[in-house]
Coordinates of C-alpha atoms in Angstrom, one line a residue:
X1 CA -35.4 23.7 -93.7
X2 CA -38.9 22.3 -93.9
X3 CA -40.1 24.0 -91.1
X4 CA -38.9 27.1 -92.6
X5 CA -40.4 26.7 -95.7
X6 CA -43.8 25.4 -94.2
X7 CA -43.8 29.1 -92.0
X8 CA -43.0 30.9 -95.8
X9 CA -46.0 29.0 -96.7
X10 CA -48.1 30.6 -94.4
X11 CA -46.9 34.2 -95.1
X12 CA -47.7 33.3 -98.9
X13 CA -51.0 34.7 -98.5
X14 CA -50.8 36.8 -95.9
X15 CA -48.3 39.3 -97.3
X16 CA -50.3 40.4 -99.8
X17 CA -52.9 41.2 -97.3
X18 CA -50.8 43.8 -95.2
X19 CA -49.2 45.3 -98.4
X20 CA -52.3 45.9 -99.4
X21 CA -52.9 49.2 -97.5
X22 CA -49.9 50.3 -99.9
X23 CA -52.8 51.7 -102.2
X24 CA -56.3 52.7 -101.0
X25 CA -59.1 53.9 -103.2
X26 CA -60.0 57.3 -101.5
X27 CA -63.8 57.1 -102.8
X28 CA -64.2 53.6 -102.6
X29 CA -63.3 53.9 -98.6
X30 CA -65.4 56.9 -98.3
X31 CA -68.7 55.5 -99.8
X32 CA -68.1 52.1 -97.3
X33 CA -67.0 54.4 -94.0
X34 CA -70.8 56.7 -94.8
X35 CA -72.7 53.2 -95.9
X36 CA -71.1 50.1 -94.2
X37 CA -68.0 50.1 -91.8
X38 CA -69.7 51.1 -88.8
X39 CA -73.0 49.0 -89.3
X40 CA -70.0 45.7 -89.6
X41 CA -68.1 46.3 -87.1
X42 CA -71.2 46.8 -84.8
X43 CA -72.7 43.5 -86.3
X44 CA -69.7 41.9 -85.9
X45 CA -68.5 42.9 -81.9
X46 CA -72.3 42.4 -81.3
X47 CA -72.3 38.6 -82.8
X48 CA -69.2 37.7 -81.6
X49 CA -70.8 38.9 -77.6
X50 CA -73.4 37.5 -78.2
X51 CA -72.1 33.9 -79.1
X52 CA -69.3 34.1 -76.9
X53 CA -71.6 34.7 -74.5
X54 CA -74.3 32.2 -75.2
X55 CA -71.7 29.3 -75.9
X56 CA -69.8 30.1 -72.5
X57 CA -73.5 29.2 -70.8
X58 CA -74.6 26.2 -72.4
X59 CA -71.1 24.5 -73.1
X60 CA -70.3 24.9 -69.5
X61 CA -73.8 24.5 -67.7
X62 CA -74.4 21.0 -69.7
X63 CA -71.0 19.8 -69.1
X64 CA -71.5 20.7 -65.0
X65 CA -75.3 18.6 -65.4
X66 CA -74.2 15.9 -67.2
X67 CA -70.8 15.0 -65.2
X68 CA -71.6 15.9 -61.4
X69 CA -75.6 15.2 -61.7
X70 CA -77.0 11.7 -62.5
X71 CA -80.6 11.2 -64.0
X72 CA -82.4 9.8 -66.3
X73 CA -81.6 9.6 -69.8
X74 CA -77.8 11.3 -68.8
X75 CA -76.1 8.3 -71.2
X76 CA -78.1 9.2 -73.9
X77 CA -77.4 13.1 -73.8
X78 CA -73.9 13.0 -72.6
X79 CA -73.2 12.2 -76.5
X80 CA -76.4 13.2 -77.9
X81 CA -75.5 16.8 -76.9
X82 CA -72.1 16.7 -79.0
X83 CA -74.0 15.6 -81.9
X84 CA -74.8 19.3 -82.9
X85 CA -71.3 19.5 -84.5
X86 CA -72.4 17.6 -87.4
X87 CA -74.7 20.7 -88.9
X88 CA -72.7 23.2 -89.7
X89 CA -73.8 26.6 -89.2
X90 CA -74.8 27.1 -92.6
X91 CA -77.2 24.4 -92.7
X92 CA -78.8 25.2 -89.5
X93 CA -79.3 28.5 -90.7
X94 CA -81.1 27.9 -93.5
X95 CA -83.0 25.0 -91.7
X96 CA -84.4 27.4 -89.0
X97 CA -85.5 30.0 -91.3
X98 CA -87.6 27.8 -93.5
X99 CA -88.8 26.1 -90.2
X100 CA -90.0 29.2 -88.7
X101 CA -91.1 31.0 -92.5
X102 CA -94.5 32.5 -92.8
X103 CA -95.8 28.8 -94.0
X104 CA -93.3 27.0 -92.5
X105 CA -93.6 23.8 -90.3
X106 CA -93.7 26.0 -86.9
X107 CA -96.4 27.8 -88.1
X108 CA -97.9 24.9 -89.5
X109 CA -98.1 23.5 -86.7
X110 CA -99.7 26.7 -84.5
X111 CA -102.2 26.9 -86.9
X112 CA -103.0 23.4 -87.0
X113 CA -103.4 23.3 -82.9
X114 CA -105.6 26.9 -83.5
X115 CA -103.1 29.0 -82.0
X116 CA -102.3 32.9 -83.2
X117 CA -99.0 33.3 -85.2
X118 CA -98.7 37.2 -84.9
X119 CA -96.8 36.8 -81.4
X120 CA -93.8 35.1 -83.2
X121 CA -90.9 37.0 -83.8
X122 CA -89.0 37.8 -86.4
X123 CA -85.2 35.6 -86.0
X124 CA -83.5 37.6 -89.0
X125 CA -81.5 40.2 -86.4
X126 CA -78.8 39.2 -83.8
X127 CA -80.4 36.9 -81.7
X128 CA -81.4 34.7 -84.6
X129 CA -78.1 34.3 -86.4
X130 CA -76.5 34.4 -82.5
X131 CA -78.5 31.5 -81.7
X132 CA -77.8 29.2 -85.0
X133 CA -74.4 29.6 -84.3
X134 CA -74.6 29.2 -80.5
X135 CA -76.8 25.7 -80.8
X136 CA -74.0 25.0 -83.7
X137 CA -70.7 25.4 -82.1
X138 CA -71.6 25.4 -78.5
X139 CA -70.3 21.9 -78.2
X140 CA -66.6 22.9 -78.5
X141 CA -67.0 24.5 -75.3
X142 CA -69.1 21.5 -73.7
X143 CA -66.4 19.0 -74.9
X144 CA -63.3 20.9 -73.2
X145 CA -65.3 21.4 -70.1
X146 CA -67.0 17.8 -70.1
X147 CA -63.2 16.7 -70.0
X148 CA -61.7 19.0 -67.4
X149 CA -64.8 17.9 -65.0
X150 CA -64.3 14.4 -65.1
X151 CA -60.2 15.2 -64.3
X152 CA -60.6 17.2 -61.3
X153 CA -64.4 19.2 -60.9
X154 CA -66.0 16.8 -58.5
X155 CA -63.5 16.1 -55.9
X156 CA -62.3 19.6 -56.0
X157 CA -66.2 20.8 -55.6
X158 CA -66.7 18.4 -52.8
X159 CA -63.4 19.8 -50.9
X160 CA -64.8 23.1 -51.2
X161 CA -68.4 22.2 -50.1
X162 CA -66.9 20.4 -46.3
X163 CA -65.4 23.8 -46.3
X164 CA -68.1 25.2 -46.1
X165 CA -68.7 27.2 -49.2
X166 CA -72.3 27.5 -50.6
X167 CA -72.9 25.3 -54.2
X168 CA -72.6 29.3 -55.7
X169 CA -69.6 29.6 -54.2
X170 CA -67.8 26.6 -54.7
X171 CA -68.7 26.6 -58.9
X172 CA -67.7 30.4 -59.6
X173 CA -65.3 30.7 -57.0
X174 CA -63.0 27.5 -57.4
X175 CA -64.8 25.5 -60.7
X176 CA -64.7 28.2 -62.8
X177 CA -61.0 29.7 -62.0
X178 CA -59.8 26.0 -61.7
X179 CA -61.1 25.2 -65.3
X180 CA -60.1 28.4 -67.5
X181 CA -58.0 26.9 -69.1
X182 CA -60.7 24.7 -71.2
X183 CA -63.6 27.3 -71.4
X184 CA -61.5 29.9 -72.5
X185 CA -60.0 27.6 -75.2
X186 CA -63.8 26.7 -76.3
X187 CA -64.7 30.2 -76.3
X188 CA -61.6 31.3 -78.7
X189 CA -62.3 28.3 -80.9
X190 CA -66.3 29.7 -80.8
X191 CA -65.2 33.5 -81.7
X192 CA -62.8 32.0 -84.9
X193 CA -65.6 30.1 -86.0
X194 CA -68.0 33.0 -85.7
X195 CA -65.6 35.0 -87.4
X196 CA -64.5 32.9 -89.6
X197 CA -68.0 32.0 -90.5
X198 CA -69.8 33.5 -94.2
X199 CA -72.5 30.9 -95.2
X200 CA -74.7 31.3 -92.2
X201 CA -74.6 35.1 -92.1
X202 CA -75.0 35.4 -95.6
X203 CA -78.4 33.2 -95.1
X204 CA -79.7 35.5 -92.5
X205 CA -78.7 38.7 -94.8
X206 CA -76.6 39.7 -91.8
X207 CA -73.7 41.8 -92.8
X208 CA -70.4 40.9 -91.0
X209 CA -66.6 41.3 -92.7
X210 CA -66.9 38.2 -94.1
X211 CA -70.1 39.4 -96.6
X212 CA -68.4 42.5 -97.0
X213 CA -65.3 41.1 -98.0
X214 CA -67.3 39.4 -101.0
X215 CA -69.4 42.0 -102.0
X216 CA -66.3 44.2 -102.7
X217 CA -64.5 41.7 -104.5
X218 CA -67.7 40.2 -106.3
X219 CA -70.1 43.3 -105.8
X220 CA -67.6 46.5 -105.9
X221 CA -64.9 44.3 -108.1
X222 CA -62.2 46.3 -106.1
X223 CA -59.5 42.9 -104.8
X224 CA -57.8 45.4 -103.1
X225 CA -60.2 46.6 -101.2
X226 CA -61.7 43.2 -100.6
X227 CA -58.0 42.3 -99.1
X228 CA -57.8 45.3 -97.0
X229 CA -60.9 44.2 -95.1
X230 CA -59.7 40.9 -95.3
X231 CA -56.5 42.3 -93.6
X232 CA -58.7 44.2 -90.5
X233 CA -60.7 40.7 -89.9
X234 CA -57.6 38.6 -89.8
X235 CA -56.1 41.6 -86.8
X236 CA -59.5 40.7 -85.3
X237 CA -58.8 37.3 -85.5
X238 CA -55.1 37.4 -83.7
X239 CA -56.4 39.3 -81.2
X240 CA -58.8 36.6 -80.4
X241 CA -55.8 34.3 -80.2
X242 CA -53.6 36.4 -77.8
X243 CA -56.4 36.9 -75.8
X244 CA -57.3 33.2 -75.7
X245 CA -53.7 32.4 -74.9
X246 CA -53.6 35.4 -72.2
X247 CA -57.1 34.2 -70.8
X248 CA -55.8 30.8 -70.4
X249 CA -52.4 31.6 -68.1
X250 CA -50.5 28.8 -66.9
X251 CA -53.1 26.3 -65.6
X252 CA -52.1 23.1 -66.3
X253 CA -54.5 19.8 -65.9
X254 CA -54.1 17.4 -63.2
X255 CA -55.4 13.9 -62.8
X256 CA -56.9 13.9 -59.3
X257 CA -59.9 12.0 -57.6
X258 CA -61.0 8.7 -58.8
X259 CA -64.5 6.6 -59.7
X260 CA -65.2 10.0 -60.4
X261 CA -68.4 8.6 -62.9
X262 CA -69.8 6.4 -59.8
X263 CA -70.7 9.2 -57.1
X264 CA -72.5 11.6 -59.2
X265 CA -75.7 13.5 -57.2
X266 CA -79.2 12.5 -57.9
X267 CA -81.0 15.4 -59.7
X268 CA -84.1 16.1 -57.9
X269 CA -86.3 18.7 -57.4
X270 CA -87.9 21.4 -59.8
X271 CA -84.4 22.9 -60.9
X272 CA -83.7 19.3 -61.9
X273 CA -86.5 19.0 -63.8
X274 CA -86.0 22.2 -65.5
X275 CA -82.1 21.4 -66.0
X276 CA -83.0 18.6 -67.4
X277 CA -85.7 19.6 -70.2
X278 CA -83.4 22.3 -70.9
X279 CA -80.5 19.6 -72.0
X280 CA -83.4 17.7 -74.0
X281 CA -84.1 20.9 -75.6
X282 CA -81.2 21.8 -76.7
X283 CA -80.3 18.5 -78.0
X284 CA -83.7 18.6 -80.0
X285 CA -83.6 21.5 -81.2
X286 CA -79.9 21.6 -82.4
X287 CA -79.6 18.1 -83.7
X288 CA -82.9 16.2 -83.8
X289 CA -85.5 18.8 -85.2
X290 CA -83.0 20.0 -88.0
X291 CA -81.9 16.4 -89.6
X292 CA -85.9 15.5 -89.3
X293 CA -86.8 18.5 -91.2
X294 CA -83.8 18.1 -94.0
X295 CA -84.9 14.4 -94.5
X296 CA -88.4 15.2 -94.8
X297 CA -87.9 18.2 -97.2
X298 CA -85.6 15.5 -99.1
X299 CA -88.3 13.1 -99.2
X300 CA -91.1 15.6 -99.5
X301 CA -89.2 16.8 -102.9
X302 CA -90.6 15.9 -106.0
X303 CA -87.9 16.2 -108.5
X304 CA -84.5 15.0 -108.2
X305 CA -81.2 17.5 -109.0
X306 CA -79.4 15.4 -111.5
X307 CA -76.5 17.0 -110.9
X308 CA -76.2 15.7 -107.4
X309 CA -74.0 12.8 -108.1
X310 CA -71.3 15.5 -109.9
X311 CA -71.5 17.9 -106.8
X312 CA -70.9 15.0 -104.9
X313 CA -68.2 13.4 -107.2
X314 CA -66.2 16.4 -107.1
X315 CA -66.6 16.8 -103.1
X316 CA -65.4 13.7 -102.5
X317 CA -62.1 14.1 -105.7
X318 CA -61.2 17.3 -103.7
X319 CA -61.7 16.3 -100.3
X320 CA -59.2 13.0 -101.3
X321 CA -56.7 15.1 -103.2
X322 CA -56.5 18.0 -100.0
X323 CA -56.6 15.5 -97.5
X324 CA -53.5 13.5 -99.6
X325 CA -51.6 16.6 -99.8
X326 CA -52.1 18.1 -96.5
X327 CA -51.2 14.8 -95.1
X328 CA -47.7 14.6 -97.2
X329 CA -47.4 18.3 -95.6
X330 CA -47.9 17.2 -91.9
X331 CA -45.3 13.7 -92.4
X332 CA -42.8 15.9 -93.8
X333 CA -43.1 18.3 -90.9
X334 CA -43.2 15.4 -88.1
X335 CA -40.4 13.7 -89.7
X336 CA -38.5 16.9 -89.6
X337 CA -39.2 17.9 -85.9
X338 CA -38.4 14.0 -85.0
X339 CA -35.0 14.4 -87.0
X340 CA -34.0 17.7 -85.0
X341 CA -35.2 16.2 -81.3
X342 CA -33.0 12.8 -82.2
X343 CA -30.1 15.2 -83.1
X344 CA -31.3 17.2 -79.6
X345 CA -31.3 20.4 -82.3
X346 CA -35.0 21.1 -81.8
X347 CA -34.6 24.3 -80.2
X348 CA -37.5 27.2 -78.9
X349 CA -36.7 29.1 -82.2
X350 CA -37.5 25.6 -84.4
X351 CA -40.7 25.3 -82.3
X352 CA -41.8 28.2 -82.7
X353 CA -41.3 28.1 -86.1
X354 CA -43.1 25.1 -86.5
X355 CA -46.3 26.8 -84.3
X356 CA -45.8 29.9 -87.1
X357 CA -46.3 27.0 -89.7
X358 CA -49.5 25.9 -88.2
X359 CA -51.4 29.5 -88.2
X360 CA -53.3 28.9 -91.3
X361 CA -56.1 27.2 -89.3
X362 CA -56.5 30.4 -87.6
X363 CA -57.2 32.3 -91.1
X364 CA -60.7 32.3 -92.0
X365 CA -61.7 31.1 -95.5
X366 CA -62.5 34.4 -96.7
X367 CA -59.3 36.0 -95.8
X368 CA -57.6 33.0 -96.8
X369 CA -59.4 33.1 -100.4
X370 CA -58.5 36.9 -101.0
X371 CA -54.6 36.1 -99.9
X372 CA -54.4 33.1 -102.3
X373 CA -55.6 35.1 -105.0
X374 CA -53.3 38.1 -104.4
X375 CA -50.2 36.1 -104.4
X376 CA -50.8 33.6 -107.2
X377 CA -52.0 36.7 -109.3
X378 CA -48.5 37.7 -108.5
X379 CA -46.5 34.7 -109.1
X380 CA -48.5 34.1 -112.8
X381 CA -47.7 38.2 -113.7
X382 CA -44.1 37.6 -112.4
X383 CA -43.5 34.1 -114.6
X384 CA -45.8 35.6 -117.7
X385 CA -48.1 32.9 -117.1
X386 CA -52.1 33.2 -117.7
X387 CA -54.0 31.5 -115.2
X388 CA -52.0 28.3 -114.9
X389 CA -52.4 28.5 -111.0
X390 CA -55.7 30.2 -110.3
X391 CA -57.6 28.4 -113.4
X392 CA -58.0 24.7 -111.6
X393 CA -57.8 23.5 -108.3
X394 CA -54.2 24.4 -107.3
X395 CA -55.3 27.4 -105.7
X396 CA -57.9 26.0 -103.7
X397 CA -55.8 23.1 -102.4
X398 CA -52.9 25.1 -101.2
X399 CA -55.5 27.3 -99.5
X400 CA -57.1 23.8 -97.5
X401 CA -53.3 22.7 -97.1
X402 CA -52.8 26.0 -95.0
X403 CA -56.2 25.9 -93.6
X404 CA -55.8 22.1 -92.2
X405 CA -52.9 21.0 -91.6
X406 CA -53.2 22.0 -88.0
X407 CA -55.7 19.1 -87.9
X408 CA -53.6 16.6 -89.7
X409 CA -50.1 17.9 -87.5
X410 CA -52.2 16.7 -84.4
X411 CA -53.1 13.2 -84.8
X412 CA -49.6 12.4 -86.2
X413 CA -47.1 14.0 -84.3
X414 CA -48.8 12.4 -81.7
X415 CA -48.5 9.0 -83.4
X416 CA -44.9 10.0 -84.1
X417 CA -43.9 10.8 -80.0
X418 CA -45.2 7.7 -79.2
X419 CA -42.4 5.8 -81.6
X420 CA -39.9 5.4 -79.0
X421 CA -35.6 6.3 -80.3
X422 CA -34.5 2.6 -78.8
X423 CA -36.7 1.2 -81.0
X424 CA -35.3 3.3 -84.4
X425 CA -31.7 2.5 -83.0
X426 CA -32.4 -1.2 -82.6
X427 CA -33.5 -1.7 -86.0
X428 CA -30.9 -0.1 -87.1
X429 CA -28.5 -2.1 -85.5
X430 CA -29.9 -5.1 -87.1
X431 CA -29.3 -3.9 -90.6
X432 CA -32.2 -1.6 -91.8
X433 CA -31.7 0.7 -94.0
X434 CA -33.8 4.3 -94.5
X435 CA -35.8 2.8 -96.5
X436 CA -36.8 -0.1 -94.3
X437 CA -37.2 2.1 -91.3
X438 CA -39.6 4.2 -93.3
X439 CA -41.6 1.5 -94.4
X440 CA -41.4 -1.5 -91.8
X441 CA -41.3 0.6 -88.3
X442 CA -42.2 4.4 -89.1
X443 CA -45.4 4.3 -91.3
X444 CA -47.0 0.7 -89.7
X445 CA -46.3 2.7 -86.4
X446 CA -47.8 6.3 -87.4
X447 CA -51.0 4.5 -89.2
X448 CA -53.7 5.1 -86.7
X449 CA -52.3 8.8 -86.6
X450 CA -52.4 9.0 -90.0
X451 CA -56.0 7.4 -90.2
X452 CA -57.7 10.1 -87.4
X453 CA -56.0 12.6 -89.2
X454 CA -57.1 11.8 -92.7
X455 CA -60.8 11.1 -91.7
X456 CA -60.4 14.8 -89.9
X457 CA -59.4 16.5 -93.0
X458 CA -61.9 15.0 -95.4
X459 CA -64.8 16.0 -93.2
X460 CA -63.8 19.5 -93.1
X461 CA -62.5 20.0 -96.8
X462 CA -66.4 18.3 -97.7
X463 CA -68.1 21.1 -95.5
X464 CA -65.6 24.0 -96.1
X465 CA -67.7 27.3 -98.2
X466 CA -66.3 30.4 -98.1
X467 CA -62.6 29.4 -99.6
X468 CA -64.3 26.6 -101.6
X469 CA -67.0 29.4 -103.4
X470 CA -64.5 31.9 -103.9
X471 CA -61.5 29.6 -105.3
X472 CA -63.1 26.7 -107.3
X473 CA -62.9 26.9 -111.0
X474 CA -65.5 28.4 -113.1
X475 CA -68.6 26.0 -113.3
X476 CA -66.6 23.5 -110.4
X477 CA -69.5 23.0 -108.1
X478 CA -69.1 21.0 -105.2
X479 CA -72.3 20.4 -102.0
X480 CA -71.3 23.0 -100.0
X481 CA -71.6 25.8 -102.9
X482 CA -74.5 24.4 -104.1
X483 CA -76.3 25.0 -100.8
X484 CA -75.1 28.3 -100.5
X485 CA -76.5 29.3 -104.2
X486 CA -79.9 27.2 -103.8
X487 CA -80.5 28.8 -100.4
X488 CA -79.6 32.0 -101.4
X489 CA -82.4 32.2 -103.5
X490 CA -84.9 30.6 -100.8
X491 CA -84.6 27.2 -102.6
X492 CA -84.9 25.7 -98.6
X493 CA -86.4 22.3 -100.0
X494 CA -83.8 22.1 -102.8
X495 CA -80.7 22.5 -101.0
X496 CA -82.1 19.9 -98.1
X497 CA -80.1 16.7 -100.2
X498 CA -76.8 18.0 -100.2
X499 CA -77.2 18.9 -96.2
X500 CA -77.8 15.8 -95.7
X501 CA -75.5 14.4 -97.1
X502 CA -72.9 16.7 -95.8
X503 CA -74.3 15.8 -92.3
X504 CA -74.2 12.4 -92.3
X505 CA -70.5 13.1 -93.7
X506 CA -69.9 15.4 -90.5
X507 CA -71.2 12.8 -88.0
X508 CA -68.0 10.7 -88.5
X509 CA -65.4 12.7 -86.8
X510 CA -68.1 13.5 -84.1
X511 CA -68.3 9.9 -83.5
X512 CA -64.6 9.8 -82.8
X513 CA -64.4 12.5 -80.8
X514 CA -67.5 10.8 -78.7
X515 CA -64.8 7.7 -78.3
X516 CA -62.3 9.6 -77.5
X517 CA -63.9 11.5 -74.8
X518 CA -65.3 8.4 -73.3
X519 CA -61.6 6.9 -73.0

C-alpha cells in the first residue's frame, strides 16, 4: 500500500501537466511558434550536444590519466578533480562572466601585463554556457568511469596490448565498449542536469525551456501554457532516460585484476606533459580560480547584506524540515519493501512500482514547480480552501520530497539489505516486541544509512533554485534565490557571500563521495 501511494505521489504533479494540452491558447501558441519555439528547441538540442559531448571527453580522458598513468601530483588531482561538484552551475556562471567582464579580473590582468583585450571573445553564446556546465558537471562522468577503471580497465587494456592491438585500438575498441555502462550513466545524469538546469542559463540570457517556462508563467501569466512547455521538457527528459537505460545494455561490472593502483605507467614524454597541464587546468579553472574569486569579491565588499543571516536561517529551517520528511518518506518505503521480501511477496510488479515512486528525481525543478502548483490549485478549488497549501512551505516540501527521495532511498535501503532476517527472527525469539525491534535492532542498524542520506538531502535542498524561486512564499528568501535575483541584475560582488557559503555547504557530500571512491 505504501508503495502504491508513494507512485500516486509522483503522478500528483505530473497529471496536471499532460491534461494540460486539454486547452491551448490559439494566439498565445502562435506568437511563441513565430518568436520563440524554434530558437529553444535549437538552444536546447545544441546545449545538451554540446555538454554531452564535452563531459563525455573530460570525465572519461581524466579518469583514463589519472588511474592507468602515474605522475606527479596524481594524489592530489585524483580528488582535486571531483572537487568541481561543489559550484553549482549557477555560481560558476555568474563567476565566469564577471571574471571575464569588460573590467573584470581577466582583463585586469592583460592590461596590467600590457597585452590587447580586443582578441577576447565574447562567452555569452553556446560555448560559454556549454563550458560552465561542462567544467560543472563533468565530474559525474569522471567518477563512474574513475570506478569502472580501477575494476577491470588496466588488466583488460594490458590483455589487449600482448594481443597486439595498438594503445588506439585497445581504448576505443575494448575500453570504451567494456565501460558503457558507466559513461553512459554519467552522460544521462549530465543531459538531466543540463536540462534540468535554469539559474545558469538564465545568467547567461540563454533561452532554453526552462526560461521559457518562467517567462510564460511570470512574463505571459498564462500557467497553462507554462505547464504545457513544462509537459514537452519533461518528454525530453524520459527520453534521455530510455535512451540512457537502452545505451547502457546489459553490462554488468566485474571485479577482475588486482594491485591494480601499484603498476600504473610512468607518463612521459610531450603528450604527458600536455595531459598533465590539461588535468591542472581544468582543476584550476573549475574549482580553484572560482572559490578564489568569490572569497575575494566577499572580502573585497564593503558593505555587509544584513539580511544574510535570514537567507541563511531559512536555508538551513527548510533544508532540516525536507531532509526530515523526505527521510520519514524513504524508511517508510524500505520498511515496506523489507516487509514484502520477508513475506517473499515482493514481486516485479511491487518493484517496479517502487522504481515508478522514485521518478521525481528525474523531474526538473521547473516542471516540478509548475505540476505542484496545478494540482494543489486543484485540491484548494476542490475543498473551497484559499491558499492553505500553496501560501507556506507545504508546497515546496512536497515538491523536494518527490525531487529527493531518490537520494535518501539509496543510502538506506542499502543500510536496510544489509540487516540480515536471522538476526530479526532471533530477537524475536527472545521476546522483542515491534517496538523493540524498531528501536533496539532496526534504527541502531540503519543509522549510517540514515546519516549519508540525510547529509545528501540537506546539501541539495540548500542549493536547489528553480523549484525553491518558484514555490517559496511571498517575501521567503533563502541563498540560492538571493543569488539568482542579485546576479540577475549584475550584482556579481553582492551575490559572492551566499556562493560561498553554499559551496563550502556543497563540499561535504563531495568529500564523501571522495571516501567512498577511495574504498
Amino acid at each position: 500500500m505504501i508503495l502504491l501511494l508513494l507512485a500516486l505521489l509522483v503522478l500528483i504533479p505530473v497529471v496536471p501537466l499532460v491534461t494540460a494540452w486539454l486547452k491551448i491558447d490559439g494566439d498565445l501558441w502562435q506568437h511563441l511558434w513565430q518568436t520563440q519555439l524554434v530558437t529553444l528547441l535549437q538552444n536546447t538540442l545544441m546545449l545538451s550536444l554540446l555538454v554531452g559531448l564535452g563531459a563525455f571527453s573530460l570525465g572519461v580522458g581524466l579518469a583514463w590519466l589519472l588511474v592507468i598513468y602515474e605522475f606527479p601530483g596524481r594524489k592530489i588531482l585524483q580528488w582535486g578533480l571531483m572537487l568541481p561538484l561543489a559550484i553549482p552551475p549557477y555560481i560558476l556562471a555568474f563567476v565566469f562572466l564577471g571574471f571575464s567582464d569588460f573590467g573584470g579580473a581577466l582583463h585586469q590582468s592583460l592590461q596590467w601585463f600590457g597585452l590587447p583585450i580586443s582578441w577576447l571573445p565574447d562567452i555569452r553564446n553556446s560555448v560559454g554556457v556549454a563550458i560552465v556546465f561542462i567544467l560543472s558537471l563533468y565530474p559525474y562522468v569522471y567518477l563512474l568511469m574513475r570506478a569502472a577503471l580501477i575494476k577491470k580497465g588496466r588488466t583488460s587494456y594490458e590483455s589487449a596490448r600482448t594481443l597486439g592491438y595498438s594503445k588506439n585500438a585497445a581504448f576505443w575498441k575494448l575500453i570504451i565498449p567494456m565501460t558503457r555502462p558507466a559513461w553512459v550513466a554519467g552522460v544521462a545524469l549530465v543531459l538531466m542536469e543540463t536540462l534540468a538546469d535554469f539559474g545558469a542559463v538564465s545568467i547567461f540570457n540563454y533561452d532554453t525551456f526552462t526560461t521559457a517556462i518562467y517567462k510564460s508563467w511570470f512574463g505571459l501569466f498564462s500557467l497553462q501554457t507554462a505547464a504545457q512547455l513544462a509537459s514537452i521538457l519533461l518528454l525530453m527528459v524520459f527520453l534521455a532516460l530510455i535512451a540512457e537505460r537502452w545505451g547502457r545494455g546489459q553490462g554488468r561490472f566485474t571485479e577482475a585484476g588486482s594491485a591494480l593502483q601499484q603498476h600504473r605507467k610512468p607518463l612521459t614524454g610531450l603528450s604527458g606533459i600536455l595531459m598533465q597541464l590539461t588535468a591542472w587546468l581544468v582543476f584550476a579553472v573549475g574549482f580553484v580560480l572560482p572559490l578564489m574569486q568569490l572569497i575575494y569579491w566577499s572580502l573585497a565588499y564593503q558593505g555587509f547584506d544584513q539580511a544574510i543571516g535570514q537567507l541563511l536561517s531559512n536555508s538551513v529551517s527548510l533544508a532540516l524540515i525536507a531532509t526530515a520528511l523526505t527521510l520519514i518518506v524513504a524508511l517508510l518505503m524500505a520498511f515496506a519493501q523489507r516487509r514484502l521480501e520477508l513475506q517473499n511477496q515482493f514481486s516485479p510488479a511491487w518493484s517496479l512500482l517502487s522504481e515508478f515512486g522514485l521518478l521525481g528525481y528525474a523531474l526538473p525543478g521547473t516542471v516540478l514547480a509548475v505540476g505542484v502548483v496545478l494540482s494543489l490549485n486543484a485540491l484548494e478549488a476542490q475543498f473551497g480552501a484559499g491558499q492553505w497549501l500553496l501560501g507556506g512551505i507545504f508546497g515546496l516540501c512536497f515538491a523536494y520530497v518527490i525531487r529527493f527521495l531518490r537520494i535518501a532511498q539509496g543510502p538506506v535501503t542499502n543500510s536496510m539489505a544489509q540487516i540480515k532476517p536471522s538476526l530479526i527472527e532471533a530477537a524475536s525469539s527472545l521476546g522483542a516486541d515491534k517496538k523493540e525491534l524498531l528501536y533496539r535492532v532496526y534504527l541502531p542498524l540503519l543509522k549510517p544509512g540514515v546519516l549519508t542520506a540525510m547529509l545528501l538531502i540537506f546539501v541539495e535542498v540548500m542549493k536547489e533554485m528553480p523549484a525553491t524561486l518558484l514555490l517559496r512564499p511571498f517575501g521567503w528568501d533563502t541563498l540560492s534565490v538571493r543569488i539568482y535575483e542579485l546576479t540577475s541584475e549584475g550584482e556579481w560582488q553582492l551575490a559572492a557571500l551566499p556562493a560561498v557559503m553554499l559551496v563550502a555547504v556543497g563540499i561535504l557530500p563531495v568529500i564523501y563521495l571522495i571516501k567512498k571512491s577511495e574504498s
